[in-house]
mmCIF file of C-alpha atoms in Angstrom:
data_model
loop_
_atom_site.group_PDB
_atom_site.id
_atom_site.type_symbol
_atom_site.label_atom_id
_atom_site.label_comp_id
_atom_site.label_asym_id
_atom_site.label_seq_id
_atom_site.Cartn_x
_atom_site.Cartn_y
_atom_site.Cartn_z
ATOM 1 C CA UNK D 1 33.691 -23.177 -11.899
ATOM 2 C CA UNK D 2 31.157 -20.943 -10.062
ATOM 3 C CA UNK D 3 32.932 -18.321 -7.998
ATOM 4 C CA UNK D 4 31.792 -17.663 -4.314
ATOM 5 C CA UNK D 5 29.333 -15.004 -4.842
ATOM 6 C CA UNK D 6 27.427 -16.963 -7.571
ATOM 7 C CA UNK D 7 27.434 -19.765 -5.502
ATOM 8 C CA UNK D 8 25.679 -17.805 -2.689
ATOM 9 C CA UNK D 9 22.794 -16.799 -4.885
ATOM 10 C CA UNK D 10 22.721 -19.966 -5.905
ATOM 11 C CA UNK D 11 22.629 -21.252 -2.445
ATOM 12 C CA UNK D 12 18.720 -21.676 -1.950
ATOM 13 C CA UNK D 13 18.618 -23.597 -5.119
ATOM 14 C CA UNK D 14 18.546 -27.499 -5.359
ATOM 15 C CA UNK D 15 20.658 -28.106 -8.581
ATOM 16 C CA UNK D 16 22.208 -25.748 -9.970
ATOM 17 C CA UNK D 17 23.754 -27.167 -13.804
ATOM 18 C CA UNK D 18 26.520 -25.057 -15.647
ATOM 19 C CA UNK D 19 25.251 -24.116 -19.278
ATOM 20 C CA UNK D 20 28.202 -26.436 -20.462
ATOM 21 C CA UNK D 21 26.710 -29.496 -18.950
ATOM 22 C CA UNK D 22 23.224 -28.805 -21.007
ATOM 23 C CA UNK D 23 24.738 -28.706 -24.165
ATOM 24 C CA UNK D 24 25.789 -32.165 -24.011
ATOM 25 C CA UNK D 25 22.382 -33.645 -22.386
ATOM 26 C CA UNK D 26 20.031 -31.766 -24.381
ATOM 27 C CA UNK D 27 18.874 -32.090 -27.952
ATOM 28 C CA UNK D 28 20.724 -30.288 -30.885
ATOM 29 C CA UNK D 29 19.800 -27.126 -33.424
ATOM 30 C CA UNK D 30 17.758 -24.557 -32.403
ATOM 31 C CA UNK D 31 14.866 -25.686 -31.669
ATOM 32 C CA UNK D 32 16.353 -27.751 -28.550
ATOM 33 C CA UNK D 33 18.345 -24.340 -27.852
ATOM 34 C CA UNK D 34 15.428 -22.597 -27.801
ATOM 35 C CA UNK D 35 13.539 -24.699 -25.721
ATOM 36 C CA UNK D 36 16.319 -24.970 -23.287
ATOM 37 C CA UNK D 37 16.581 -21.189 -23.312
ATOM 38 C CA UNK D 38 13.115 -20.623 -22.416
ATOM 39 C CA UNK D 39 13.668 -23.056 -19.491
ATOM 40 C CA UNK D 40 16.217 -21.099 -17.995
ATOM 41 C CA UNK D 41 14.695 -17.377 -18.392
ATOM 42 C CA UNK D 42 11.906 -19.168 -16.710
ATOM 43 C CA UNK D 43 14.437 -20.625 -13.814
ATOM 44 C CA UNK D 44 15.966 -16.928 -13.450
ATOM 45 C CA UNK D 45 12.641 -14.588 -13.680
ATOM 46 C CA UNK D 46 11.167 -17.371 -10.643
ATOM 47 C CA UNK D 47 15.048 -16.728 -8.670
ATOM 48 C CA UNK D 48 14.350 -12.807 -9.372
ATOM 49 C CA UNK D 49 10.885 -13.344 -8.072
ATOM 50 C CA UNK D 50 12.279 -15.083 -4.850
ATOM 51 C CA UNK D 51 15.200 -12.696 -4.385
ATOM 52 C CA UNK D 52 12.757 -9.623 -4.538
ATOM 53 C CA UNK D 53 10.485 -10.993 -1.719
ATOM 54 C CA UNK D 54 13.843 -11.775 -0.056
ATOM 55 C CA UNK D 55 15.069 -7.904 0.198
ATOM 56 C CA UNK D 56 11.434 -6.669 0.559
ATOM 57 C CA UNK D 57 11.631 -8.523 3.956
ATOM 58 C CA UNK D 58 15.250 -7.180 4.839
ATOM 59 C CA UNK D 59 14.181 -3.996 4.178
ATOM 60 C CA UNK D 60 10.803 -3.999 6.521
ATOM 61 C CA UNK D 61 13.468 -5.921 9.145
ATOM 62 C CA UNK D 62 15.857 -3.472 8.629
ATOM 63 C CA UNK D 63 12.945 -0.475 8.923
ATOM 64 C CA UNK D 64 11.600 -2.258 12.378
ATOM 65 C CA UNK D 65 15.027 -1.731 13.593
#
């Protein structure tokens, strides 16, 4: 189960699916690891992208202020 803060950063996504879900779902040995892998550093580096241009506008908020 996802605590509270994890599911705030999660809040601005649509699904959010718990590694332990995928492993049933997905296909087995490493190639379907790795491809499910690349899926998710792909799903986190676009959430870093979003949370950057998230603070970046707190911070010129905050600065106005």
């Amino acid at each position: 189960m996802l605590t509270p803060r994890i599911m705030k950063l999660h809040s601005q996504c649509s699904k959010v699916t718990q590694i332990s879900e995928l492993t049933n779902s997905q296909p087995t040995g490493l190639e379907g690891l790795s491809v499910e892998l690349e899926t998710v550093l792909g799903e986190i580096k676009t959430l870093q992208v979003s949370q950057k241009a998230s603070i970046q506008s707190l911070q010129r908020t905050y600065k106005e202020h």
